[in-house]
Amino acid sequence: MGALKSALLTVSKEQPSSHCCFCSMQCGLEILPSEKTEGLTIKPSGIFPVATGRLCQKGLNALEHVLHKERILEPLHRAVARAGQWQPISWEEAYSGIADKIKSLQEQYGRDAIGVYGGGSLTNEVSYLLGKFTRVALRSKYIDYNGRYCMSSAAAASNQAFGIDRGMTMPLSEIPHAKYIILAGTNIAECQPTMMPYLLEAKKNGAVIVTIDPRNTMTSKVADIHVRLQPGFDSVFINGLLHVMISEKLVDERFIQSRTSGFEGVKEAVQSFTPDRVEHMTGILEAVIRTIARGYAKAETGIVLTARGLEQQVNGVENTLNYINLALVTGKIGRKGCGYGAVTGQANGQGGREHGQKADQLPGYRLIEDPAAREHVAKVWGIDPVELPGKGVSAYELLQKIDEGEIKALIVLGSNPLVSSPNNRMVERALQKLDLLVVADMFETETARHAHYILPSSSFTEAEGTMTNLEGRVFHRRQAMELPGKCKLDFHIISELADALGRGHYFQYAGIEAVFRELAAATAGGKADYSGITYERLQDEKGIFWPCPSADHPGTPQLFQDRFYHGDGKAKLFGIQPKMPAEPIDAEYPFVLTTGRLGNHYLSGAQTRRTEALFKKAPVPVAEIHPSLAKRIGLSVEKKIRITSRRGSLIFQVKVTDGIQPRTVFVPFHWGDEHSINVLTNDALDPTSRMPEFKICAVKIERVE
Ligand SMILES: Nc1nc2c(c(=O)[nH]1)N[C@H]1C(S)=C(S)[C@@H](COP(=O)(O)OP(=O)(O)OC[C@H]3O[C@@H](n4cnc5c(=O)[nH]c(N)nc54)[C@H](O)[C@@H]3O)O[C@H]1N2
Ligand SMILES: Nc1nc2c(c(=O)[nH]1)N[C@H]1C(S)=C(S)[C@@H](COP(=O)(O)OP(=O)(O)OC[C@H]3O[C@@H](n4cnc5c(=O)[nH]c(N)nc54)[C@H](O)[C@@H]3O)O[C@H]1N2
Ligand code: SF4
Ligand SMILES: [Mo]
């Protein structure tokens, strides 16, 4: 650990001292005095009901980055980006310097010359304030956030199919009651490790588990059947399953009749996807297709979980819709032991996409182009609805607008887009064109190296607020430690910057609880309705599942018991005609590059590369390839390979494993600079969700002597 000393606040018995900052499980943890050098340690909490008494290695080591010696402790300024030394300045100087520059850029180029880029690790309150800040203080339409790279395809699919998007339609406690579980493009054992006990309990209760992934993963180890699918073939495979279910009359006719619409379209779409044809297209045996279709359809209960594997594709929304079809045609939703879940990724990935950080969105999952939504939110904010800007563009398109010269200044809060965006050489070029880049972070990240100002923000241990976990459970995270140095809460940074811009009167709050009260009012009557939730009710560590529309409403753990959220109360089925990825393999680029995660690292690595215990285990990215591919390129010993896509070429260490689909190479994305796989990835976007195709691009691979 670093040299930083942070003061621990008093411990309460009712709530854990904090919750882990990393994944959407949001495990509760205790920060305790210890004999160790820095005087503090982390233990799992016995109080939070989601992962009681458990933390994975990331959670156990989560204090290390908080106390790291590279933590930024005062505002820093550099007149010319990337040149000269950082100058420590006061907060007043930072605010007035930033505000003056913003004002002059807006005078010259218009209000939309300023963009804001948020993140899914921020609390609900900060996500909400960031959206309000952009629309009310900057009066710009350009805000989006890293969640666009994350759940947006599943969000769009859930909205289309169910009329609402809450990630999981049921609490995790339903998993042990499921008799058949399909896990597609989701590596839970490494990405939500403390969810594994729920799956293992289901297995103990007799559940069959199927995994669908191009790789054998830690998760597929617990599966009864593993489908090793080439990236991009999910919809073909699912059409095969649906074909069997329909032709063998295994679907739930009554459920389809009374609770869904659109079944004819599905029937038509899957008609030609006979199991033998699907075997021919995917290499997955007909017998396996039939076994899974029959097993899931006939099981009394069942759950389908999907994640980024099939979402981060240009066909991500359609892929997700097809997995949702499985749950709907078999009536496995809205009742005990049943449900569909898109597994949320980031700490507050769920809440982060409900309260207005998204380009087209206002708080409560309201749409910014809906006149009634504008009126409601404008009233809560005390402005005229005509003052509200319209909808902006998605995260990657926002970065493109910088490259094109339309956006001149960017404020980044809670993301490291230079590492995490596809085709990131474009992003680097764009950042270099900015007249003003402000990054609020704990560290000088790869993105912050291009900044004019770095504003030292809080860590999870220092910021109180509410979060919404992957189940849609809203809970309260306490402040566990004092802020170090001159660091500030994001809440204060946003409100004080609004003040410097002359819009401070819209951001007067007695404290963070007051922000939550306003957020709750802004969501009233919206889809993600938090209006019945208060800090007082959240003293109960179990939290409350939204929708919770009134003070006496108990919250909604299991969705869709009686109705879906479309006007007619029915869910919509969509027949899917599988489409090609944006960049299919060809003779010149004959392999598929797919990217993803390791258990030891988190996202852009800004935090976990600064955590020795984790970094030691994975200091550099290692590419995984199949022995047949190794042979083809003449790789006898595990040396290095060069991977080249149409956007660039990088060298990686290599691991040869027969656990990977033979045409596929996998590289994790947690590193920057010459180790950043996003130099190579394709920036093609799903037409609806605008989510990039991180999971598929065509590459060639050569041995490096
Ligand atoms: N350790 C760790 N945990 C994390 C994170 C982290 O960075 N590190 N990040 C968090 C975040 S923000 C997120 S979004 C989640 C992500 O959680 P996941 O989505 O589970 O993680 P990924 O590794 O991106 O992708 C999952 C799997 O999809 C597979 N895959 C690739 N292409 C395809 C395909 O075409 N079809 C199918 N079916 N599968 C495919 C990959 O081989 C991979 O095993 O994890 C969260 N948890
Ligand atoms: N190739 C490839 N690329 C991907 C993906 C993939 O599977 N493959 N996955 C995508 C996905 S799903 C995601 S979610 C993105 C995420 O990508 P990023 O947004 O880049 O993720 P992080 O590394 O979490 O960045 C968060 C930053 O915010 C800082 N931070 C943390 N907490 C706080 C806080 O409370 N306040 C402030 N102000 N700052 C804070 C951290 O120090 C860090 O620098 O990456 C995407 N990129
Ligand atoms: S499972 Fe997720 S929330 Fe729990 S300790 Fe690990 S990273 Fe943190
Ligand atoms: Mo994510």
PDB file of N, CA and C in Angstrom, residues 115-196:
ATOM      1  N   GLY A 115     -19.024  18.700 -23.617  1.00  0.00           N
ATOM      2  CA  GLY A 115     -19.554  17.355 -23.403  1.00  0.00           C
ATOM      3  C   GLY A 115     -19.227  16.852 -22.010  1.00  0.00           C
ATOM      4  N   VAL A 116     -20.032  15.910 -21.527  1.00  0.00           N
ATOM      5  CA  VAL A 116     -19.804  15.296 -20.216  1.00  0.00           C
ATOM      6  C   VAL A 116     -19.825  13.777 -20.385  1.00  0.00           C
ATOM      7  N   TYR A 117     -18.894  13.100 -19.701  1.00  0.00           N
ATOM      8  CA  TYR A 117     -18.756  11.660 -19.839  1.00  0.00           C
ATOM      9  C   TYR A 117     -18.736  11.052 -18.439  1.00  0.00           C
ATOM     10  N   GLY A 118     -19.780  10.318 -18.086  1.00  0.00           N
ATOM     11  CA  GLY A 118     -19.917   9.795 -16.723  1.00  0.00           C
ATOM     12  C   GLY A 118     -19.565   8.327 -16.613  1.00  0.00           C
ATOM     13  N   GLY A 119     -19.978   7.718 -15.503  1.00  0.00           N
ATOM     14  CA  GLY A 119     -19.587   6.331 -15.263  1.00  0.00           C
ATOM     15  C   GLY A 119     -20.580   5.560 -14.404  1.00  0.00           C
ATOM     16  N   GLY A 120     -20.447   4.252 -14.470  1.00  0.00           N
ATOM     17  CA  GLY A 120     -21.358   3.364 -13.745  1.00  0.00           C
ATOM     18  C   GLY A 120     -20.890   3.004 -12.347  1.00  0.00           C
ATOM     19  N   SER A 121     -19.783   3.616 -11.885  1.00  0.00           N
ATOM     20  CA  SER A 121     -19.406   3.344 -10.497  1.00  0.00           C
ATOM     21  C   SER A 121     -19.894   4.462  -9.585  1.00  0.00           C
ATOM     22  N   LEU A 122     -20.471   5.492 -10.178  1.00  0.00           N
ATOM     23  CA  LEU A 122     -20.946   6.627  -9.372  1.00  0.00           C
ATOM     24  C   LEU A 122     -22.250   6.259  -8.666  1.00  0.00           C
ATOM     25  N   THR A 123     -22.515   6.906  -7.549  1.00  0.00           N
ATOM     26  CA  THR A 123     -23.772   6.651  -6.828  1.00  0.00           C
ATOM     27  C   THR A 123     -24.957   7.152  -7.652  1.00  0.00           C
ATOM     28  N   ASN A 124     -26.150   6.747  -7.242  1.00  0.00           N
ATOM     29  CA  ASN A 124     -27.356   7.260  -7.906  1.00  0.00           C
ATOM     30  C   ASN A 124     -27.400   8.776  -7.841  1.00  0.00           C
ATOM     31  N   GLU A 125     -27.039   9.320  -6.687  1.00  0.00           N
ATOM     32  CA  GLU A 125     -27.123  10.765  -6.504  1.00  0.00           C
ATOM     33  C   GLU A 125     -26.176  11.488  -7.460  1.00  0.00           C
ATOM     34  N   VAL A 126     -24.941  10.966  -7.589  1.00  0.00           N
ATOM     35  CA  VAL A 126     -23.973  11.636  -8.457  1.00  0.00           C
ATOM     36  C   VAL A 126     -24.355  11.462  -9.932  1.00  0.00           C
ATOM     37  N   SER A 127     -24.842  10.274 -10.301  1.00  0.00           N
ATOM     38  CA  SER A 127     -25.299  10.072 -11.681  1.00  0.00           C
ATOM     39  C   SER A 127     -26.399  11.076 -12.011  1.00  0.00           C
ATOM     40  N   TYR A 128     -27.299  11.225 -11.063  1.00  0.00           N
ATOM     41  CA  TYR A 128     -28.428  12.147 -11.238  1.00  0.00           C
ATOM     42  C   TYR A 128     -27.927  13.587 -11.377  1.00  0.00           C
ATOM     43  N   LEU A 129     -27.006  13.972 -10.502  1.00  0.00           N
ATOM     44  CA  LEU A 129     -26.497  15.347 -10.531  1.00  0.00           C
ATOM     45  C   LEU A 129     -25.719  15.632 -11.803  1.00  0.00           C
ATOM     46  N   LEU A 130     -25.020  14.623 -12.302  1.00  0.00           N
ATOM     47  CA  LEU A 130     -24.229  14.837 -13.512  1.00  0.00           C
ATOM     48  C   LEU A 130     -25.154  15.121 -14.700  1.00  0.00           C
ATOM     49  N   GLY A 131     -26.262  14.392 -14.766  1.00  0.00           N
ATOM     50  CA  GLY A 131     -27.246  14.650 -15.822  1.00  0.00           C
ATOM     51  C   GLY A 131     -27.864  16.032 -15.673  1.00  0.00           C
ATOM     52  N   LYS A 132     -28.190  16.367 -14.445  1.00  0.00           N
ATOM     53  CA  LYS A 132     -28.796  17.679 -14.202  1.00  0.00           C
ATOM     54  C   LYS A 132     -27.785  18.796 -14.500  1.00  0.00           C
ATOM     55  N   PHE A 133     -26.544  18.593 -14.091  1.00  0.00           N
ATOM     56  CA  PHE A 133     -25.487  19.575 -14.339  1.00  0.00           C
ATOM     57  C   PHE A 133     -25.354  19.860 -15.842  1.00  0.00           C
ATOM     58  N   THR A 134     -25.340  18.787 -16.640  1.00  0.00           N
ATOM     59  CA  THR A 134     -25.168  18.968 -18.083  1.00  0.00           C
ATOM     60  C   THR A 134     -26.336  19.755 -18.665  1.00  0.00           C
ATOM     61  N   ARG A 135     -27.561  19.385 -18.250  1.00  0.00           N
ATOM     62  CA  ARG A 135     -28.740  20.015 -18.860  1.00  0.00           C
ATOM     63  C   ARG A 135     -29.046  21.388 -18.269  1.00  0.00           C
ATOM     64  N   VAL A 136     -28.729  21.572 -16.959  1.00  0.00           N
ATOM     65  CA  VAL A 136     -29.149  22.817 -16.296  1.00  0.00           C
ATOM     66  C   VAL A 136     -27.988  23.816 -16.140  1.00  0.00           C
ATOM     67  N   ALA A 137     -26.788  23.316 -15.816  1.00  0.00           N
ATOM     68  CA  ALA A 137     -25.672  24.249 -15.615  1.00  0.00           C
ATOM     69  C   ALA A 137     -24.969  24.527 -16.947  1.00  0.00           C
ATOM     70  N   LEU A 138     -24.646  23.474 -17.694  1.00  0.00           N
ATOM     71  CA  LEU A 138     -23.990  23.690 -18.991  1.00  0.00           C
ATOM     72  C   LEU A 138     -25.008  23.985 -20.083  1.00  0.00           C
ATOM     73  N   ARG A 139     -26.217  23.461 -19.904  1.00  0.00           N
ATOM     74  CA  ARG A 139     -27.286  23.552 -20.897  1.00  0.00           C
ATOM     75  C   ARG A 139     -26.841  22.975 -22.241  1.00  0.00           C
ATOM     76  N   SER A 140     -26.081  21.887 -22.142  1.00  0.00           N
ATOM     77  CA  SER A 140     -25.614  21.174 -23.334  1.00  0.00           C
ATOM     78  C   SER A 140     -26.402  19.876 -23.470  1.00  0.00           C
ATOM     79  N   LYS A 141     -26.514  19.391 -24.696  1.00  0.00           N
ATOM     80  CA  LYS A 141     -27.203  18.105 -24.895  1.00  0.00           C
ATOM     81  C   LYS A 141     -26.231  16.933 -24.812  1.00  0.00           C
ATOM     82  N   TYR A 142     -24.932  17.221 -24.748  1.00  0.00           N
ATOM     83  CA  TYR A 142     -23.962  16.136 -24.874  1.00  0.00           C
ATOM     84  C   TYR A 142     -23.512  15.546 -23.540  1.00  0.00           C
ATOM     85  N   ILE A 143     -24.242  14.537 -23.128  1.00  0.00           N
ATOM     86  CA  ILE A 143     -23.766  13.727 -22.001  1.00  0.00           C
ATOM     87  C   ILE A 143     -24.009  12.263 -22.347  1.00  0.00           C
ATOM     88  N   ASP A 144     -23.058  11.425 -22.038  1.00  0.00           N
ATOM     89  CA  ASP A 144     -23.273   9.983 -22.056  1.00  0.00           C
ATOM     90  C   ASP A 144     -22.261   9.379 -21.094  1.00  0.00           C
ATOM     91  N   TYR A 145     -22.182   8.070 -21.011  1.00  0.00           N
ATOM     92  CA  TYR A 145     -21.360   7.482 -19.945  1.00  0.00           C
ATOM     93  C   TYR A 145     -20.883   6.102 -20.362  1.00  0.00           C
ATOM     94  N   ASN A 146     -19.951   5.570 -19.578  1.00  0.00           N
ATOM     95  CA  ASN A 146     -19.326   4.300 -19.967  1.00  0.00           C
ATOM     96  C   ASN A 146     -20.308   3.132 -19.986  1.00  0.00           C
ATOM     97  N   GLY A 147     -21.457   3.283 -19.341  1.00  0.00           N
ATOM     98  CA  GLY A 147     -22.468   2.226 -19.372  1.00  0.00           C
ATOM     99  C   GLY A 147     -22.984   1.968 -20.781  1.00  0.00           C
ATOM    100  N   ARG A 148     -22.764   2.890 -21.678  1.00  0.00           N
ATOM    101  CA  ARG A 148     -23.131   2.691 -23.078  1.00  0.00           C
ATOM    102  C   ARG A 148     -22.358   1.508 -23.657  1.00  0.00           C
ATOM    103  N   TYR A 149     -21.139   1.308 -23.124  1.00  0.00           N
ATOM    104  CA  TYR A 149     -20.308   0.188 -23.579  1.00  0.00           C
ATOM    105  C   TYR A 149     -20.701  -1.104 -22.874  1.00  0.00           C
ATOM    106  N   CYS A 150     -21.621  -0.952 -21.935  1.00  0.00           N
ATOM    107  CA  CYS A 150     -21.809  -2.020 -20.962  1.00  0.00           C
ATOM    108  C   CYS A 150     -23.137  -2.732 -21.122  1.00  0.00           C
ATOM    109  N   MET A 151     -24.228  -2.155 -20.667  1.00  0.00           N
ATOM    110  CA  MET A 151     -25.482  -2.912 -20.645  1.00  0.00           C
ATOM    111  C   MET A 151     -26.471  -2.404 -21.669  1.00  0.00           C
ATOM    112  N   SER A 152     -26.060  -1.502 -22.559  1.00  0.00           N
ATOM    113  CA  SER A 152     -27.105  -0.791 -23.299  1.00  0.00           C
ATOM    114  C   SER A 152     -27.865  -1.691 -24.265  1.00  0.00           C
ATOM    115  N   SER A 153     -27.226  -2.766 -24.764  1.00  0.00           N
ATOM    116  CA  SER A 153     -27.967  -3.659 -25.660  1.00  0.00           C
ATOM    117  C   SER A 153     -29.035  -4.427 -24.888  1.00  0.00           C
ATOM    118  N   ALA A 154     -28.670  -4.908 -23.708  1.00  0.00           N
ATOM    119  CA  ALA A 154     -29.654  -5.622 -22.891  1.00  0.00           C
ATOM    120  C   ALA A 154     -30.743  -4.667 -22.432  1.00  0.00           C
ATOM    121  N   ALA A 155     -30.347  -3.428 -22.133  1.00  0.00           N
ATOM    122  CA  ALA A 155     -31.342  -2.442 -21.698  1.00  0.00           C
ATOM    123  C   ALA A 155     -32.361  -2.214 -22.805  1.00  0.00           C
ATOM    124  N   ALA A 156     -31.867  -2.043 -24.031  1.00  0.00           N
ATOM    125  CA  ALA A 156     -32.788  -1.811 -25.154  1.00  0.00           C
ATOM    126  C   ALA A 156     -33.676  -3.027 -25.371  1.00  0.00           C
ATOM    127  N   ALA A 157     -33.080  -4.218 -25.292  1.00  0.00           N
ATOM    128  CA  ALA A 157     -33.862  -5.440 -25.513  1.00  0.00           C
ATOM    129  C   ALA A 157     -34.930  -5.595 -24.435  1.00  0.00           C
ATOM    130  N   SER A 158     -34.560  -5.363 -23.177  1.00  0.00           N
ATOM    131  CA  SER A 158     -35.539  -5.497 -22.095  1.00  0.00           C
ATOM    132  C   SER A 158     -36.674  -4.503 -22.276  1.00  0.00           C
ATOM    133  N   ASN A 159     -36.330  -3.280 -22.637  1.00  0.00           N
ATOM    134  CA  ASN A 159     -37.385  -2.286 -22.873  1.00  0.00           C
ATOM    135  C   ASN A 159     -38.308  -2.734 -23.998  1.00  0.00           C
ATOM    136  N   GLN A 160     -37.724  -3.279 -25.059  1.00  0.00           N
ATOM    137  CA  GLN A 160     -38.560  -3.710 -26.187  1.00  0.00           C
ATOM    138  C   GLN A 160     -39.426  -4.914 -25.809  1.00  0.00           C
ATOM    139  N   ALA A 161     -38.849  -5.861 -25.101  1.00  0.00           N
ATOM    140  CA  ALA A 161     -39.583  -7.095 -24.808  1.00  0.00           C
ATOM    141  C   ALA A 161     -40.546  -6.925 -23.632  1.00  0.00           C
ATOM    142  N   PHE A 162     -40.061  -6.267 -22.567  1.00  0.00           N
ATOM    143  CA  PHE A 162     -40.849  -6.220 -21.330  1.00  0.00           C
ATOM    144  C   PHE A 162     -41.504  -4.862 -21.072  1.00  0.00           C
ATOM    145  N   GLY A 163     -41.023  -3.825 -21.764  1.00  0.00           N
ATOM    146  CA  GLY A 163     -41.519  -2.477 -21.482  1.00  0.00           C
ATOM    147  C   GLY A 163     -40.828  -1.832 -20.299  1.00  0.00           C
ATOM    148  N   ILE A 164     -39.776  -2.462 -19.795  1.00  0.00           N
ATOM    149  CA  ILE A 164     -39.028  -1.930 -18.648  1.00  0.00           C
ATOM    150  C   ILE A 164     -37.671  -2.634 -18.654  1.00  0.00           C
ATOM    151  N   ASP A 165     -36.664  -1.977 -18.084  1.00  0.00           N
ATOM    152  CA  ASP A 165     -35.330  -2.588 -18.027  1.00  0.00           C
ATOM    153  C   ASP A 165     -34.828  -2.543 -16.591  1.00  0.00           C
ATOM    154  N   ARG A 166     -34.845  -3.705 -15.939  1.00  0.00           N
ATOM    155  CA  ARG A 166     -34.233  -3.744 -14.604  1.00  0.00           C
ATOM    156  C   ARG A 166     -33.170  -4.833 -14.543  1.00  0.00           C
ATOM    157  N   GLY A 167     -32.481  -5.064 -15.618  1.00  0.00           N
ATOM    158  CA  GLY A 167     -31.397  -6.054 -15.566  1.00  0.00           C
ATOM    159  C   GLY A 167     -31.939  -7.439 -15.260  1.00  0.00           C
ATOM    160  N   MET A 168     -32.096  -7.737 -13.988  1.00  0.00           N
ATOM    161  CA  MET A 168     -32.662  -9.027 -13.592  1.00  0.00           C
ATOM    162  C   MET A 168     -34.137  -8.847 -13.256  1.00  0.00           C
ATOM    163  N   THR A 169     -34.939  -9.794 -13.719  1.00  0.00           N
ATOM    164  CA  THR A 169     -36.374  -9.683 -13.438  1.00  0.00           C
ATOM    165  C   THR A 169     -36.715 -10.275 -12.071  1.00  0.00           C
ATOM    166  N   MET A 170     -35.701 -10.876 -11.429  1.00  0.00           N
ATOM    167  CA  MET A 170     -35.965 -11.545 -10.147  1.00  0.00           C
ATOM    168  C   MET A 170     -34.746 -11.404  -9.238  1.00  0.00           C
ATOM    169  N   PRO A 171     -34.935 -11.574  -7.924  1.00  0.00           N
ATOM    170  CA  PRO A 171     -33.773 -11.516  -7.041  1.00  0.00           C
ATOM    171  C   PRO A 171     -32.894 -12.760  -7.189  1.00  0.00           C
ATOM    172  N   LEU A 172     -31.653 -12.638  -6.798  1.00  0.00           N
ATOM    173  CA  LEU A 172     -30.725 -13.782  -6.884  1.00  0.00           C
ATOM    174  C   LEU A 172     -31.231 -14.968  -6.077  1.00  0.00           C
ATOM    175  N   SER A 173     -32.019 -14.691  -5.056  1.00  0.00           N
ATOM    176  CA  SER A 173     -32.509 -15.775  -4.193  1.00  0.00           C
ATOM    177  C   SER A 173     -33.422 -16.741  -4.955  1.00  0.00           C
ATOM    178  N   GLU A 174     -33.852 -16.397  -6.166  1.00  0.00           N
ATOM    179  CA  GLU A 174     -34.645 -17.338  -6.975  1.00  0.00           C
ATOM    180  C   GLU A 174     -33.760 -18.393  -7.653  1.00  0.00           C
ATOM    181  N   ILE A 175     -32.475 -18.098  -7.802  1.00  0.00           N
ATOM    182  CA  ILE A 175     -31.602 -19.013  -8.564  1.00  0.00           C
ATOM    183  C   ILE A 175     -31.605 -20.436  -7.990  1.00  0.00           C
ATOM    184  N   PRO A 176     -31.488 -20.606  -6.682  1.00  0.00           N
ATOM    185  CA  PRO A 176     -31.470 -21.982  -6.147  1.00  0.00           C
ATOM    186  C   PRO A 176     -32.750 -22.764  -6.433  1.00  0.00           C
ATOM    187  N   HIS A 177     -33.843 -22.074  -6.793  1.00  0.00           N
ATOM    188  CA  HIS A 177     -35.102 -22.769  -7.090  1.00  0.00           C
ATOM    189  C   HIS A 177     -35.246 -23.134  -8.561  1.00  0.00           C
ATOM    190  N   ALA A 178     -34.263 -22.748  -9.372  1.00  0.00           N
ATOM    191  CA  ALA A 178     -34.359 -23.025 -10.810  1.00  0.00           C
ATOM    192  C   ALA A 178     -33.825 -24.420 -11.104  1.00  0.00           C
ATOM    193  N   LYS A 179     -34.527 -25.130 -11.987  1.00  0.00           N
ATOM    194  CA  LYS A 179     -34.105 -26.491 -12.327  1.00  0.00           C
ATOM    195  C   LYS A 179     -33.253 -26.534 -13.597  1.00  0.00           C
ATOM    196  N   TYR A 180     -33.279 -25.434 -14.368  1.00  0.00           N
ATOM    197  CA  TYR A 180     -32.480 -25.407 -15.598  1.00  0.00           C
ATOM    198  C   TYR A 180     -31.950 -23.989 -15.763  1.00  0.00           C
ATOM    199  N   ILE A 181     -30.644 -23.866 -15.865  1.00  0.00           N
ATOM    200  CA  ILE A 181     -30.047 -22.533 -15.902  1.00  0.00           C
ATOM    201  C   ILE A 181     -29.165 -22.402 -17.139  1.00  0.00           C
ATOM    202  N   ILE A 182     -29.451 -21.387 -17.944  1.00  0.00           N
ATOM    203  CA  ILE A 182     -28.641 -21.126 -19.144  1.00  0.00           C
ATOM    204  C   ILE A 182     -27.837 -19.850 -18.912  1.00  0.00           C
ATOM    205  N   LEU A 183     -26.521 -19.976 -19.004  1.00  0.00           N
ATOM    206  CA  LEU A 183     -25.620 -18.835 -18.790  1.00  0.00           C
ATOM    207  C   LEU A 183     -24.916 -18.544 -20.111  1.00  0.00           C
ATOM    208  N   ALA A 184     -25.243 -17.443 -20.741  1.00  0.00           N
ATOM    209  CA  ALA A 184     -24.700 -17.161 -22.074  1.00  0.00           C
ATOM    210  C   ALA A 184     -23.872 -15.889 -22.072  1.00  0.00           C
ATOM    211  N   GLY A 185     -22.627 -16.010 -22.529  1.00  0.00           N
ATOM    212  CA  GLY A 185     -21.759 -14.834 -22.623  1.00  0.00           C
ATOM    213  C   GLY A 185     -21.600 -14.139 -21.291  1.00  0.00           C
ATOM    214  N   THR A 186     -21.619 -14.927 -20.238  1.00  0.00           N
ATOM    215  CA  THR A 186     -21.478 -14.370 -18.888  1.00  0.00           C
ATOM    216  C   THR A 186     -20.513 -15.250 -18.104  1.00  0.00           C
ATOM    217  N   ASN A 187     -19.430 -14.665 -17.665  1.00  0.00           N
ATOM    218  CA  ASN A 187     -18.410 -15.420 -16.937  1.00  0.00           C
ATOM    219  C   ASN A 187     -18.504 -15.073 -15.454  1.00  0.00           C
ATOM    220  N   ILE A 188     -19.542 -15.575 -14.833  1.00  0.00           N
ATOM    221  CA  ILE A 188     -19.879 -15.186 -13.463  1.00  0.00           C
ATOM    222  C   ILE A 188     -18.758 -15.506 -12.468  1.00  0.00           C
ATOM    223  N   ALA A 189     -18.103 -16.641 -12.656  1.00  0.00           N
ATOM    224  CA  ALA A 189     -17.081 -17.042 -11.683  1.00  0.00           C
ATOM    225  C   ALA A 189     -15.951 -16.016 -11.580  1.00  0.00           C
ATOM    226  N   GLU A 190     -15.681 -15.298 -12.673  1.00  0.00           N
ATOM    227  CA  GLU A 190     -14.630 -14.286 -12.603  1.00  0.00           C
ATOM    228  C   GLU A 190     -15.188 -12.877 -12.470  1.00  0.00           C
ATOM    229  N   CYS A 191     -16.405 -12.675 -12.920  1.00  0.00           N
ATOM    230  CA  CYS A 191     -16.933 -11.308 -12.993  1.00  0.00           C
ATOM    231  C   CYS A 191     -17.908 -10.952 -11.873  1.00  0.00           C
ATOM    232  N   GLN A 192     -18.602 -11.933 -11.319  1.00  0.00           N
ATOM    233  CA  GLN A 192     -19.443 -11.702 -10.141  1.00  0.00           C
ATOM    234  C   GLN A 192     -19.214 -12.898  -9.219  1.00  0.00           C
ATOM    235  N   PRO A 193     -17.964 -13.085  -8.756  1.00  0.00           N
ATOM    236  CA  PRO A 193     -17.611 -14.349  -8.091  1.00  0.00           C
ATOM    237  C   PRO A 193     -18.526 -14.738  -6.940  1.00  0.00           C
ATOM    238  N   THR A 194     -19.023 -13.752  -6.196  1.00  0.00           N
ATOM    239  CA  THR A 194     -19.827 -14.120  -5.030  1.00  0.00           C
ATOM    240  C   THR A 194     -21.257 -14.524  -5.414  1.00  0.00           C
ATOM    241  N   MET A 195     -21.553 -14.536  -6.717  1.00  0.00           N
ATOM    242  CA  MET A 195     -22.842 -15.088  -7.158  1.00  0.00           C
ATOM    243  C   MET A 195     -22.756 -16.606  -7.303  1.00  0.00           C
ATOM    244  N   MET A 196     -21.541 -17.132  -7.383  1.00  0.00           N
ATOM    245  CA  MET A 196     -21.387 -18.568  -7.620  1.00  0.00           C
ATOM    246  C   MET A 196     -22.118 -19.444  -6.604  1.00  0.00           C
TER     247      MET A 196
END
